[in-house]
Amino acid sequence: MLQNQALEIQRRTLLHAYAHPRNEQIVLFDFPGVGTEDHSKSKYMTKVNASECDYFLIFFDSVISDDVIWLAERLKEINKPYCFVRSMIDQDIQNAEFDGKNLDTVLEEVRENVQTSVAANNITRDSSIFFISGRYTDIGEFPQLLTHMEKNISSLKFESILFSISAISKEVIEKKYQKLKSRIRILSVGAAAISAEPIPFIDLFININLLIYELHHYIDTFGITMDKIESLPAEVKERLNVWNILKKSGKALVVLITQQIGKAAAVAVVESVADFLIPMIGSLISAPTTYFIVKDFLRKYLDQMKEDAIIVYDNVLHAQKHLHTDVQVC
């Protein structure tokens, strides 16, 4: 949803709107509780303009109340995707440890208790329920929640959401990787189209800037930014392929990418009879050759950045586990 649309909805409905800090196209609305004196059921759906939202996360505590079930029924009537979310699983784990219970079975027990309490209702029985922790992202079912969202909103909207969240699990990193990988063919075709109508040196300049933009997009999407990397131990930092890119900017980064393209172009030219007589990068390389050079270049760096994201994640997760231990959560 565009930010100006969200502001208009906020003005008309008095909902609290929160723009995503990394993507202004994503706006979250905090819906008021249904069934209260100020928000009666009779006018609730019209008052909050639920039809203009894309996806609903219905949070609940220990039990799913009748009012929340009523809201789910209304959303189903207007064909709006939703799911139930039980948060604060970390507190359940803390309580279980305090009581001397088996920590490995906490999530299953919480899920069983919730599902038993709602089994008699058709809406809750047929709805998706996810259990997550807002504090410790390696606990719970956040990856499964993302999968549900992916199946129920448009590909472009899900991509915006996916790229805007942190790489909080290896499953999320893999989802980001697959989405980014699907862009490579489109970008390669675009680069080839630029080379198909060459303007001396200008087409090369455009394609290099296209690659620079995409590399930075990979870095931002995986969350392997300079500030995070600088907090890592030196021996971990040295293992990261992305370090070379992050250390360079401006002309230095252009030179690095040009060198990489030059090496790929030299191989491509030797392998291509059509290009054999014009062994140069840039305007004189044919569109098909440009396509394969750009595709291989982006695949190589995307694979490297996925590996880097996992390394960064493993170290962050390692720190989180120490934090879990400090608060007696395993």
XYZ file of C-alpha atoms in Angstrom:
330
model
C 0.000 0.000 0.000
C 1.343 3.446 -0.904
C 2.122 5.721 2.020
C -0.252 8.492 0.873
C -3.070 5.933 0.632
C -2.261 4.762 4.156
C -2.347 8.318 5.496
C -5.757 8.827 3.903
C -7.058 5.636 5.530
C -5.620 6.760 8.859
C -7.370 10.131 8.521
C -10.737 8.573 7.678
C -10.682 5.732 10.191
C -8.536 7.055 13.067
C -6.417 3.899 12.899
C -2.788 4.079 13.977
C -0.550 3.710 10.912
C 3.138 2.828 11.126
C 5.334 3.188 8.059
C 8.000 0.515 7.695
C 11.433 2.053 8.504
C 13.077 0.401 5.470
C 10.277 0.533 2.897
C 7.797 3.383 2.703
C 5.511 1.276 0.492
C 4.722 -0.954 3.489
C 2.379 0.441 6.130
C 1.187 -1.440 9.208
C -2.148 -0.616 10.822
C -2.925 -1.231 14.477
C -6.621 -2.119 14.530
C -8.580 -1.330 17.710
C -10.156 -4.100 19.739
C -13.496 -5.230 18.397
C -16.595 -5.349 20.558
C -15.710 -2.421 22.815
C -17.979 0.546 23.524
C -16.069 2.720 21.039
C -15.828 0.004 18.375
C -19.032 -2.015 18.282
C -19.394 -4.940 15.913
C -22.237 -3.331 13.992
C -20.021 -0.655 12.451
C -16.562 -2.101 12.961
C -15.708 -3.355 9.462
C -16.909 -0.147 7.801
C -15.221 2.079 10.343
C -11.775 0.477 10.009
C -11.953 0.030 6.204
C -10.657 -3.530 6.413
C -11.279 -4.062 2.691
C -8.386 -1.738 1.818
C -5.749 -3.826 3.631
C -3.852 -6.737 2.088
C -3.247 -9.141 4.967
C -4.248 -9.445 8.624
C -2.273 -10.729 11.602
C -4.743 -11.445 14.410
C -2.796 -11.574 17.677
C -4.185 -13.305 20.749
C -3.004 -14.238 24.247
C -3.694 -17.594 25.816
C -7.098 -18.123 24.177
C -8.833 -16.914 21.016
C -11.811 -14.843 22.181
C -15.279 -14.810 20.634
C -14.721 -11.227 19.437
C -11.565 -12.250 17.608
C -13.381 -15.194 16.049
C -16.101 -12.772 14.901
C -13.416 -10.622 13.210
C -11.966 -13.673 11.435
C -15.440 -14.586 10.170
C -15.913 -11.082 8.728
C -12.508 -11.198 7.022
C -13.365 -14.548 5.493
C -16.630 -13.115 4.170
C -14.761 -10.386 2.260
C -12.020 -12.807 1.120
C -9.209 -11.130 3.041
C -6.271 -13.375 3.981
C -5.444 -13.611 7.678
C -3.862 -15.812 10.292
C -3.861 -16.052 14.080
C -0.603 -15.272 15.865
C 0.299 -16.287 19.400
C 3.381 -14.303 20.423
C 5.697 -14.359 23.488
C 6.643 -18.029 23.122
C 9.934 -17.115 24.848
C 7.957 -16.463 28.050
C 6.389 -19.920 27.831
C 9.873 -21.396 27.546
C 11.065 -19.422 30.559
C 8.065 -20.582 32.572
C 8.602 -24.189 31.512
C 12.235 -24.078 32.565
C 11.280 -22.541 35.906
C 8.784 -25.381 36.432
C 11.375 -28.007 35.465
C 9.518 -29.090 32.325
C 11.018 -30.453 29.106
C 11.871 -27.384 27.005
C 11.797 -29.357 23.736
C 8.061 -29.946 24.056
C 6.966 -26.407 25.057
C 5.838 -25.296 21.591
C 3.932 -28.530 20.978
C 2.166 -28.232 24.341
C 1.182 -24.591 23.770
C -0.103 -25.425 20.297
C -2.072 -28.432 21.560
C -3.697 -26.364 24.329
C -4.739 -23.630 21.888
C -6.034 -26.027 19.252
C -7.991 -27.992 21.856
C -9.677 -24.787 23.044
C -10.773 -23.794 19.529
C -11.520 -27.201 18.037
C -15.285 -26.738 18.289
C -15.282 -23.619 16.094
C -15.158 -24.008 12.319
C -13.285 -20.736 11.720
C -10.478 -21.370 14.185
C -10.260 -25.048 13.314
C -9.726 -24.229 9.649
C -7.480 -21.198 10.176
C -3.692 -21.046 10.322
C -2.230 -20.379 13.763
C 1.443 -19.477 14.243
C 3.491 -19.279 17.435
C 6.344 -16.791 17.497
C 8.645 -14.789 19.755
C 9.207 -11.100 19.118
C 12.383 -11.062 21.222
C 14.222 -14.179 20.054
C 13.775 -14.764 16.350
C 15.208 -18.291 16.360
C 12.260 -19.469 18.479
C 8.891 -20.376 17.017
C 7.302 -20.435 13.590
C 8.138 -17.155 11.899
C 9.352 -18.874 8.666
C 6.034 -20.735 8.444
C 4.184 -17.451 8.944
C 6.110 -15.964 6.022
C 5.206 -18.952 3.857
C 1.533 -18.379 4.636
C 1.851 -14.726 3.642
C 3.642 -15.696 0.435
C 0.738 -17.932 -0.557
C -1.908 -15.333 0.185
C -0.682 -12.010 -1.205
C 0.690 -10.974 -4.569
C 4.258 -11.884 -5.447
C 5.378 -8.251 -5.662
C 3.858 -7.340 -2.294
C 5.364 -10.384 -0.615
C 8.751 -9.572 -2.154
C 8.567 -6.084 -0.640
C 7.792 -7.533 2.783
C 10.434 -10.246 2.542
C 13.169 -7.852 1.452
C 12.255 -5.431 4.245
C 12.654 -7.809 7.182
C 15.899 -8.903 8.775
C 17.513 -12.237 7.897
C 16.284 -13.748 11.142
C 16.639 -17.417 10.229
C 18.272 -19.617 7.615
C 14.819 -20.305 6.165
C 14.287 -16.565 5.675
C 17.736 -16.247 4.084
C 16.809 -19.024 1.651
C 13.509 -17.319 0.768
C 15.348 -14.059 0.115
C 17.906 -15.929 -2.008
C 15.257 -17.581 -4.175
C 13.429 -14.272 -4.741
C 16.659 -12.477 -5.656
C 17.664 -15.339 -7.940
C 14.394 -14.987 -9.853
C 15.355 -11.383 -10.707
C 18.602 -12.336 -12.443
C 17.085 -13.405 -15.741
C 15.060 -10.183 -16.020
C 18.091 -8.023 -15.259
C 20.239 -9.984 -17.704
C 17.668 -9.482 -20.453
C 17.612 -5.765 -19.648
C 21.390 -5.521 -19.876
C 21.346 -7.397 -23.174
C 18.708 -5.006 -24.535
C 20.960 -2.066 -23.661
C 23.850 -3.700 -25.528
C 21.624 -4.454 -28.499
C 21.332 -0.728 -29.240
C 24.863 0.368 -28.335
C 25.958 3.937 -27.724
C 29.750 3.896 -27.389
C 30.715 3.604 -23.703
C 27.265 4.787 -22.543
C 25.734 1.298 -22.646
C 28.696 -0.037 -20.664
C 28.251 2.746 -18.084
C 24.532 1.962 -17.721
C 25.127 -1.768 -17.311
C 27.869 -1.258 -14.716
C 25.579 1.000 -12.704
C 22.829 -1.597 -13.030
C 25.174 -4.203 -11.532
C 26.282 -1.872 -8.734
C 22.663 -1.181 -7.829
C 21.821 -4.887 -7.787
C 24.842 -5.793 -5.643
C 23.856 -3.175 -3.074
C 20.295 -4.494 -3.227
C 21.627 -7.965 -2.333
C 23.602 -6.503 0.569
C 20.597 -4.590 1.933
C 18.214 -7.517 1.457
C 20.457 -9.970 3.310
C 21.291 -7.363 5.957
C 25.069 -7.809 5.618
C 25.725 -4.099 5.954
C 28.958 -2.471 7.078
C 27.758 -1.711 10.603
C 26.883 -5.373 11.230
C 30.116 -6.671 9.717
C 32.299 -4.303 11.742
C 30.873 -5.809 14.938
C 32.059 -9.291 13.934
C 35.389 -10.823 15.025
C 38.268 -10.205 12.582
C 38.556 -13.897 11.656
C 34.857 -13.995 10.714
C 35.078 -10.742 8.780
C 37.895 -12.126 6.638
C 35.696 -15.026 5.506
C 33.121 -12.713 3.954
C 33.169 -12.302 0.178
C 31.123 -9.107 0.422
C 33.896 -7.349 2.356
C 35.600 -6.371 -0.911
C 32.486 -4.608 -2.158
C 31.672 -2.853 1.107
C 35.189 -1.465 1.410
C 34.955 0.139 -2.024
C 32.770 2.940 -3.356
C 32.632 5.332 -6.293
C 35.373 4.837 -8.874
C 37.028 2.028 -6.893
C 33.852 -0.065 -7.037
C 33.378 0.715 -10.752
C 36.952 -0.449 -11.404
C 36.384 -3.686 -9.435
C 33.205 -4.550 -11.350
C 34.727 -3.557 -14.696
C 37.641 -5.881 -14.005
C 35.281 -8.721 -13.179
C 33.225 -8.084 -16.307
C 36.406 -7.856 -18.347
C 37.519 -11.309 -17.221
C 34.101 -12.765 -18.009
C 34.024 -10.985 -21.362
C 37.430 -12.336 -22.327
C 36.195 -15.880 -21.742
C 32.900 -15.223 -23.508
C 34.610 -13.704 -26.540
C 36.973 -16.645 -26.942
C 34.046 -19.043 -26.699
C 31.910 -17.119 -29.182
C 32.764 -17.196 -32.889
C 30.535 -14.168 -33.488
C 32.467 -12.077 -30.989
C 35.928 -13.450 -31.735
C 36.939 -10.562 -33.994
C 35.862 -7.882 -31.528
C 37.407 -8.865 -28.166
C 36.251 -5.824 -26.163
C 33.769 -5.252 -23.378
C 31.025 -2.675 -23.639
C 29.399 -1.473 -26.799
C 31.002 -4.027 -29.134
C 29.893 -7.117 -27.241
C 26.740 -8.634 -28.652
C 23.482 -8.717 -26.722
C 23.505 -12.523 -26.241
C 27.039 -12.397 -24.837
C 26.078 -9.547 -22.497
C 23.140 -11.625 -21.273
C 25.363 -14.536 -20.236
C 28.058 -12.307 -18.734
C 25.582 -10.419 -16.555
C 23.720 -13.593 -15.576
C 26.904 -15.393 -14.491
C 28.213 -12.282 -12.714
C 25.025 -11.843 -10.654
C 24.697 -15.556 -9.871
C 28.263 -15.670 -8.607
C 27.834 -12.682 -6.292
C 24.369 -13.722 -5.133
C 25.675 -17.161 -4.129
C 28.581 -15.534 -2.287
C 26.304 -13.118 -0.445
C 23.967 -15.908 0.595
C 26.981 -17.656 2.155
C 27.970 -14.396 3.842
C 24.437 -13.891 5.191
C 24.532 -17.364 6.766
C 27.923 -16.608 8.357
C 26.589 -13.336 9.787
C 23.403 -15.055 10.943
C 25.334 -17.869 12.661
C 27.325 -15.324 14.634
C 24.265 -13.286 15.559
C 22.440 -16.468 16.553
C 25.456 -17.489 18.623
C 25.198 -14.195 20.505
C 21.451 -14.681 20.936
C 21.957 -18.121 22.444
C 24.255 -16.606 25.033
C 21.514 -14.084 25.738
C 19.002 -16.922 26.089
C 21.286 -18.546 28.641
C 21.517 -15.281 30.588
C 17.723 -15.158 30.897
C 17.491 -18.939 31.392
C 15.996 -19.624 27.979
C 17.438 -22.400 25.809
